[in-house]
mmCIF file of C-alpha atoms in Angstrom:
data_model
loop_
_atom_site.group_PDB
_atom_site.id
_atom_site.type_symbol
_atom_site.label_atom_id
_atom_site.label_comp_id
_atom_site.label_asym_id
_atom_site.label_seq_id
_atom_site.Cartn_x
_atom_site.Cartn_y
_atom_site.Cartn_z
ATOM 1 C CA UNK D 88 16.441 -0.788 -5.094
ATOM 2 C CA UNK D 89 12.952 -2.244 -4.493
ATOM 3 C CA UNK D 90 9.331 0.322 -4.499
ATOM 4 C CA UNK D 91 6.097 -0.578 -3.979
ATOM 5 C CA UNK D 92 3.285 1.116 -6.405
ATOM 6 C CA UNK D 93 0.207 2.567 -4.212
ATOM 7 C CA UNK D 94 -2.148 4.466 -6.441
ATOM 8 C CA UNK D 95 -5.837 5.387 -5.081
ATOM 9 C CA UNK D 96 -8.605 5.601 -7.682
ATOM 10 C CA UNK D 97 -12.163 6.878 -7.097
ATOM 11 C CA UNK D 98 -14.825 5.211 -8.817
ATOM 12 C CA UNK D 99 -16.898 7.454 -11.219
ATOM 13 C CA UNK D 100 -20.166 6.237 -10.560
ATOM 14 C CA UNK D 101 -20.177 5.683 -6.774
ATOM 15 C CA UNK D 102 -19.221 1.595 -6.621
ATOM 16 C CA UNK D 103 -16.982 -0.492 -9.262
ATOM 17 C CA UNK D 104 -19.353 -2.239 -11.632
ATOM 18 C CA UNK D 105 -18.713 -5.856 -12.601
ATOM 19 C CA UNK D 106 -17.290 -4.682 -16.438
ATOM 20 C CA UNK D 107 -14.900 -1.638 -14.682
ATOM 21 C CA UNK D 108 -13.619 -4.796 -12.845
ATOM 22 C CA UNK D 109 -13.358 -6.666 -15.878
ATOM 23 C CA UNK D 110 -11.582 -3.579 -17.636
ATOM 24 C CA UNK D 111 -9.215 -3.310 -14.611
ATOM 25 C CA UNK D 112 -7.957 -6.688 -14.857
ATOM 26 C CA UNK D 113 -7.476 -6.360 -18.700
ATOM 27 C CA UNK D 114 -5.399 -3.860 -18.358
ATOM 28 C CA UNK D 115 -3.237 -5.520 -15.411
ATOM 29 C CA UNK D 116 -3.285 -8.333 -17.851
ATOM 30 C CA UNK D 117 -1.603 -6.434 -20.599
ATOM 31 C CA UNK D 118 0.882 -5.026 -17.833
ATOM 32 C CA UNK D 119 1.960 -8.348 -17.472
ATOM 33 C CA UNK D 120 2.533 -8.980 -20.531
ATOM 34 C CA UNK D 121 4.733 -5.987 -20.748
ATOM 35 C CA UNK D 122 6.598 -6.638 -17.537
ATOM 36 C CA UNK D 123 7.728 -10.019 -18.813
ATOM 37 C CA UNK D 124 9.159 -8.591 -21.872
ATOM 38 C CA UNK D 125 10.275 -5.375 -20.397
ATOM 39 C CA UNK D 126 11.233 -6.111 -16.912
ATOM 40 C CA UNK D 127 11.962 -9.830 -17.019
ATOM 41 C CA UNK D 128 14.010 -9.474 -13.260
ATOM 42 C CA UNK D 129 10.831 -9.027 -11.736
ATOM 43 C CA UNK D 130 8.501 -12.395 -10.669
ATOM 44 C CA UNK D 131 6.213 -13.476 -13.625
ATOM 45 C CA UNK D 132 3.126 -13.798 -11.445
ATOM 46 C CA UNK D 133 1.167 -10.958 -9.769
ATOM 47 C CA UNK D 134 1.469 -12.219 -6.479
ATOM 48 C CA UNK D 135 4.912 -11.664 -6.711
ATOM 49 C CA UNK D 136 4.628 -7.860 -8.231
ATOM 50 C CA UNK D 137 2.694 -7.348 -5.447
ATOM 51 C CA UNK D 138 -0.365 -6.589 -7.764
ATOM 52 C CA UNK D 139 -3.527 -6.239 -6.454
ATOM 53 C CA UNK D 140 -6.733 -4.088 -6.354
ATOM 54 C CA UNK D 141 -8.366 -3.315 -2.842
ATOM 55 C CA UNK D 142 -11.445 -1.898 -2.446
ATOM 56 C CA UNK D 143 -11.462 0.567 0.202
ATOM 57 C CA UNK D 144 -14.005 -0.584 3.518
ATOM 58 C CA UNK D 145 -14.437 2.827 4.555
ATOM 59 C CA UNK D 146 -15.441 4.298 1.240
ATOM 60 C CA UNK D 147 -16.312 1.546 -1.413
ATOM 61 C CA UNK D 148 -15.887 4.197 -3.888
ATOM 62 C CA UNK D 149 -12.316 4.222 -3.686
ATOM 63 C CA UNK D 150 -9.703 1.299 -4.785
ATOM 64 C CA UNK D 151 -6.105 0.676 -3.824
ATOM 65 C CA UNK D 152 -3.836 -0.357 -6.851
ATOM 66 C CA UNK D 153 -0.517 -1.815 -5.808
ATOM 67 C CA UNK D 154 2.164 -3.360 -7.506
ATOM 68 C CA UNK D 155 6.456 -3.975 -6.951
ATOM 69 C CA UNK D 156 8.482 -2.084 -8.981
ATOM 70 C CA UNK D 157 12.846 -2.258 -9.425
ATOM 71 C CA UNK D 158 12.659 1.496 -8.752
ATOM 72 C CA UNK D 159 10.635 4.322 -9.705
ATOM 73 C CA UNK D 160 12.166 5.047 -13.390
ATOM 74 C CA UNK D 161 10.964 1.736 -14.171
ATOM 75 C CA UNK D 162 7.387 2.478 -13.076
ATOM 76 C CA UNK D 163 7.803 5.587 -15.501
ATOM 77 C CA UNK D 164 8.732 3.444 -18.581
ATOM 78 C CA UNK D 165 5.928 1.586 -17.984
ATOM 79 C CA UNK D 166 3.344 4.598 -17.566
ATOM 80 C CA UNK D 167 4.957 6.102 -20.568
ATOM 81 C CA UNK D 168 4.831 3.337 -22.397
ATOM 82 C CA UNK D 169 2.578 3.017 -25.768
ATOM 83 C CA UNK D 170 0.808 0.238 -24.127
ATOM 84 C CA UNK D 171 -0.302 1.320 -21.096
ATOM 85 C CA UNK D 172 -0.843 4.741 -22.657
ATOM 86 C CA UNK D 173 -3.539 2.701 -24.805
ATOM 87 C CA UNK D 174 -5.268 0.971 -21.925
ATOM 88 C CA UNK D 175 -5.293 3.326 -19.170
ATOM 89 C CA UNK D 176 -7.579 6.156 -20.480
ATOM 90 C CA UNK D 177 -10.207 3.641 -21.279
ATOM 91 C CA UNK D 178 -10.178 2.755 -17.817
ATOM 92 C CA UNK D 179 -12.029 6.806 -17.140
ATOM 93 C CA UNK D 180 -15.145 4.745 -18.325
ATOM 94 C CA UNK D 181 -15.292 3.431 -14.685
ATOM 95 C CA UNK D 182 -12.932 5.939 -12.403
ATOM 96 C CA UNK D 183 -12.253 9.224 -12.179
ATOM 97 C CA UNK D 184 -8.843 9.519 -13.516
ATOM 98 C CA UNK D 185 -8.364 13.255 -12.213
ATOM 99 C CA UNK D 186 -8.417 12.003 -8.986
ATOM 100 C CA UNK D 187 -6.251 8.941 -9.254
ATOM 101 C CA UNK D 188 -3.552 9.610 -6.282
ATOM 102 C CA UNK D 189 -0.004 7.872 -6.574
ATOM 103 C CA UNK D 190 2.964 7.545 -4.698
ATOM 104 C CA UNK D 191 5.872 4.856 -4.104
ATOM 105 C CA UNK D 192 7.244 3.565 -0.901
ATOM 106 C CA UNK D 193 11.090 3.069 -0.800
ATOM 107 C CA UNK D 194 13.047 -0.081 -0.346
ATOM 108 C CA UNK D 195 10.525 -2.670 0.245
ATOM 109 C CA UNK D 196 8.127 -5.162 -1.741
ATOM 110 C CA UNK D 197 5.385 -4.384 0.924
ATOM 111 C CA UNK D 198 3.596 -7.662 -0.226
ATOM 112 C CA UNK D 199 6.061 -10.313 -0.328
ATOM 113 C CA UNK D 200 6.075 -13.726 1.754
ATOM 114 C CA UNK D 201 8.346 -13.412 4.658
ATOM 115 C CA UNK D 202 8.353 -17.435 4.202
ATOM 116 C CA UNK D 203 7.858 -17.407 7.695
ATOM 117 C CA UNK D 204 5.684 -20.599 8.603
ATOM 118 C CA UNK D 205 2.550 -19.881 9.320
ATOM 119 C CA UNK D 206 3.156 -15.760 8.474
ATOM 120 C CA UNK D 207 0.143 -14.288 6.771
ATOM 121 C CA UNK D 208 0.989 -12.068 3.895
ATOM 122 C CA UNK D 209 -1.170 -9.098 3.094
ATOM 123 C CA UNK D 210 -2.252 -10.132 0.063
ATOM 124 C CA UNK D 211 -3.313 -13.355 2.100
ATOM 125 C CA UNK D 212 -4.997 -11.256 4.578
ATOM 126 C CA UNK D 213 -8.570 -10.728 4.450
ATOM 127 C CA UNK D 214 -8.163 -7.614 5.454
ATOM 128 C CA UNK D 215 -5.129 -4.309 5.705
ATOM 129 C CA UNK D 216 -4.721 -1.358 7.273
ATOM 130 C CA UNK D 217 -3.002 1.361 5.825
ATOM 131 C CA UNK D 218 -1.631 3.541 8.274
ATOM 132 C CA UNK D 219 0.076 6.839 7.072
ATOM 133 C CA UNK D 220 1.643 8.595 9.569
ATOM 134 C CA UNK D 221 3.222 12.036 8.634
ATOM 135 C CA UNK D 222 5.897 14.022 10.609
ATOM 136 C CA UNK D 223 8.392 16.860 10.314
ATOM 137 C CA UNK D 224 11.343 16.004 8.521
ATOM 138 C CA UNK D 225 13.535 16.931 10.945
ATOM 139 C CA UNK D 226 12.068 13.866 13.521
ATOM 140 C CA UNK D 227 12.681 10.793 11.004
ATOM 141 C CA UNK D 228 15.740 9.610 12.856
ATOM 142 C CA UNK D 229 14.401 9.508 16.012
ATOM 143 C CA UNK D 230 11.274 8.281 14.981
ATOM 144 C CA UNK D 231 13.156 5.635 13.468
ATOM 145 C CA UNK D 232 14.614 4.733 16.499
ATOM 146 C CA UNK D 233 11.063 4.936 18.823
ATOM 147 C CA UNK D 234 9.584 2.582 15.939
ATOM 148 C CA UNK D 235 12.418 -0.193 16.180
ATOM 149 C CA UNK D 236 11.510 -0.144 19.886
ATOM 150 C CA UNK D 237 7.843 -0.770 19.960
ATOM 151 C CA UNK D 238 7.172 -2.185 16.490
ATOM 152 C CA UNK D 239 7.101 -5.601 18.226
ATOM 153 C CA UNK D 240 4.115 -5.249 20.315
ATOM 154 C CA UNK D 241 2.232 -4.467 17.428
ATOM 155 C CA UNK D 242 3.260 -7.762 15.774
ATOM 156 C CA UNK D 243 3.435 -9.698 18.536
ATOM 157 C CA UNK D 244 -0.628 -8.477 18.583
ATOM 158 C CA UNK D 245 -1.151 -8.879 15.031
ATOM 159 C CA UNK D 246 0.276 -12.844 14.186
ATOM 160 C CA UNK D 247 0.170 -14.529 12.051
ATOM 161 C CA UNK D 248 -0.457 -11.677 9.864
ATOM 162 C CA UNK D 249 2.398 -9.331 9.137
ATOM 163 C CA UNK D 250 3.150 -5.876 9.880
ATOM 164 C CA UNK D 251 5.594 -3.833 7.249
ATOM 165 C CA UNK D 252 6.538 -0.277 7.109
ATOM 166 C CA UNK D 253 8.399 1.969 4.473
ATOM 167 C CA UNK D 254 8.505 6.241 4.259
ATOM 168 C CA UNK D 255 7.207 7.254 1.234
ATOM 169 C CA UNK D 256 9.900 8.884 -1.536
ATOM 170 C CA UNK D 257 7.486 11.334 -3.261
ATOM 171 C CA UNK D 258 6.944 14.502 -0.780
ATOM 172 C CA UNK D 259 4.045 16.916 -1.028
ATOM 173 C CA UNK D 260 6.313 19.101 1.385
ATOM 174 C CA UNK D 261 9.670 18.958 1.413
ATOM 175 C CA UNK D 262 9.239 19.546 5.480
ATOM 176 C CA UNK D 263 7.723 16.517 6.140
ATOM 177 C CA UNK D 264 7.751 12.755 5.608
ATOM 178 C CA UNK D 265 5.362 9.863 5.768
ATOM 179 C CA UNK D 266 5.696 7.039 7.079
ATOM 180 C CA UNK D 267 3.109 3.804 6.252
ATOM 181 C CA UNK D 268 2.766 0.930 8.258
ATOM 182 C CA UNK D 269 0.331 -1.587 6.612
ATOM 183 C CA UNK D 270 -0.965 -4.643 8.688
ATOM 184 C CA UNK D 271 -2.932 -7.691 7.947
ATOM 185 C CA UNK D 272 -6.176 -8.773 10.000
ATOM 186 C CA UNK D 273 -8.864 -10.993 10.465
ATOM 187 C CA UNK D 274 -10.981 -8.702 10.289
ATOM 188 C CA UNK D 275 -11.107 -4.816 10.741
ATOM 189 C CA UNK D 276 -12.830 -5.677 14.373
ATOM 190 C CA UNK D 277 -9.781 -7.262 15.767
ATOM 191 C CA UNK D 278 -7.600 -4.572 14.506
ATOM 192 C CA UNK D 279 -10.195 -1.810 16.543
ATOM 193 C CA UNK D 280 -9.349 -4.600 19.106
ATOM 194 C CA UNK D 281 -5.788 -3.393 19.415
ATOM 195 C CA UNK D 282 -6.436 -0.175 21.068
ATOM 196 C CA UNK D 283 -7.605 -1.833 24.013
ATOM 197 C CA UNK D 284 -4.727 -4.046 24.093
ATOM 198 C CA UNK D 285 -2.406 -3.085 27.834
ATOM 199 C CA UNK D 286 0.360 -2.471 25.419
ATOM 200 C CA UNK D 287 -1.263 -0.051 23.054
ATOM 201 C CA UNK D 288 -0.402 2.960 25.396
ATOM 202 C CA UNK D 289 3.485 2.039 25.222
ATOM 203 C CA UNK D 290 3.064 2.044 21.746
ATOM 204 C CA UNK D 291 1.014 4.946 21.051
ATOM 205 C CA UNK D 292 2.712 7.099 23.602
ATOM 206 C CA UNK D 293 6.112 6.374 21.673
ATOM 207 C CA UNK D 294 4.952 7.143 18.223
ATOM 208 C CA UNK D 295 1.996 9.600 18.495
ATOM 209 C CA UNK D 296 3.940 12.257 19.497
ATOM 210 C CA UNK D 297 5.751 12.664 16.070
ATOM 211 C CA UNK D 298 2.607 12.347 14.552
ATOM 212 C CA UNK D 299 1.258 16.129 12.461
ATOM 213 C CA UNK D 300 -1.022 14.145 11.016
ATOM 214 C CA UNK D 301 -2.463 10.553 10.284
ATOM 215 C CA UNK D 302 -4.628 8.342 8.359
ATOM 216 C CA UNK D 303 -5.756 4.902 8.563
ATOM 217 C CA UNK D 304 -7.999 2.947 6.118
ATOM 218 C CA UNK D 305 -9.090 -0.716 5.336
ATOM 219 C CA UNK D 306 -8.725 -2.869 2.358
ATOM 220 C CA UNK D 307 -9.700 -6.099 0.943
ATOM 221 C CA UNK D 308 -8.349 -7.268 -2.343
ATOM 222 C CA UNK D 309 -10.708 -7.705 -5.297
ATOM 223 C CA UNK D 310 -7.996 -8.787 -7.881
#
C-alpha cells in the first residue's frame, strides 16, 4: 500500500523567515536519516519520498508539507518516534503547531515520475493546484465512473504537466469523502485559463454535480 503525507502549517509570524526555512529543512534532514535506517524500502532521496515544502500562493502564510509513505502506520512510527519527537516542537518557533492540518491520500505516491517523456512531475512543476473536492459517501462509485470519463480533457489541457488524483483515507465525517486532484502548471494563469477552455463545461457539468463542497489552492515548492 502506497500514501502520500499532506500536512498544512500556518506560519506564526505572518511569512516563513529565512532561519524557520533553515529549521524546516533540518528537520527533513534528520527524517531522512531516519527513513534510511527505519524504512530502507522507501527511495533514499526526497524526490522520491515525495518530500517537499510548498508555500501556499493564495496565503503565503501557509505551507504544504508532503512526503510518500508505505502506509499510514509507518507515518505513525515515524511521528512517534524519539527523533522526530525532538525536532518537531522546535519547529513552533516559526509555525503554529495548533493549527498544523494532516491527512493521507490512499494508494498513490502523488509525486512520482510517470517516466513519461517529456511528462512534468509536480515537484517539477512551477506551480500545483490542489483541488479537494468533497461529496456524500454514498456518490463515490459513480463519481468514480464520471471522473474516468472526463479526466482526459483535463490532461489533454494540462501537458506536459501531470494530473493525479487519490480520496483521502482520514474522514472528518464518516458521510462524506474527498477526493483531490492535484495538477501541475506553468503558471497559476494558464490553469485560470482552463475554465475558458470549450471542454471545461463537459467536464465541469460531469463532476460538479457531486460536488458539497470544494477547494482549490496553489503551490510552489520551497524545499
Amino acid at each position: 500500500m502506497a500514501v502520500t503525507e499532506l500536512a498544512w502549517l500556518t506560519v506564526a509570524l505572518g511569512v516563513l523567515s529565512p532561519q524557520g526555512k533553515n529549521a524546516t529543512n533540518e528537520a527533513l534532514i534528520v527524517q531522512d536519516e531516519w527513513t534510511a535506517l527505519n524504512a530502507p524500502d522507501l527511495p533514499k532521496d526526497r524526490d522520491g519520498r515525495g518530500v517537499g515544502l510548498f508555500e501556499q500562493v493564495e496565503d503565503p502564510s501557509i505551507y504544504l508539507l508532503t512526503a510518500h509513505w508505505d502506509s499510514v502506520a509507518q507515518h505513525e512510527v515515524w511521528i512517534e518516534s524519539p527523533e522526530n519527537q525532538k525536532v518537531f516542537p522546535g519547529l513552533g518557533e516559526y509555525y503554529d503547531l495548533n493549527k498544523t492540518y494532516l491527512f493521507h491520500l490512499d494508494n498513490i505516491w502523488l509525486f512520482n515520475s510517470s517516466g513519461v517523456p517529456g511528462e512534468i512531475s509536480l515537484l517539477e512543476s512551477p506551480v500545483f493546484s490542489v483541488a479537494r473536492i468533497t461529496i456524500a459517501a454514498e456518490k463515490r462509485q459513480e463519481f468514480e465512473k464520471k471522473w474516468e470519463e472526463v479526466k482526459g480533457l483535463q490532461e489533454d489541457f494540462a501537458k506536459p504537466y501531470v494530473v493525479r488524483s487519490a480520496w483521502r483515507i482520514e474522514k472528518d465525517d464518516p458521510a462524506l469523502e474527498e477526493f483531490v486532484i492535484a495538477i501541475g502548471w506553468p503558471s497559476v494563469s494558464r490553469h485560470e485559463e482552463w475554465a475558458k477552455d470549450p471542454n471545461f463545461g463537459k467536464w465541469a457539468s460531469a463532476l460538479v454535480p457531486f460536488a458539497q463542497s470544494q477547494d482549490v489552492k496553489h503551490y510552489h515548492r520551497i524545499l
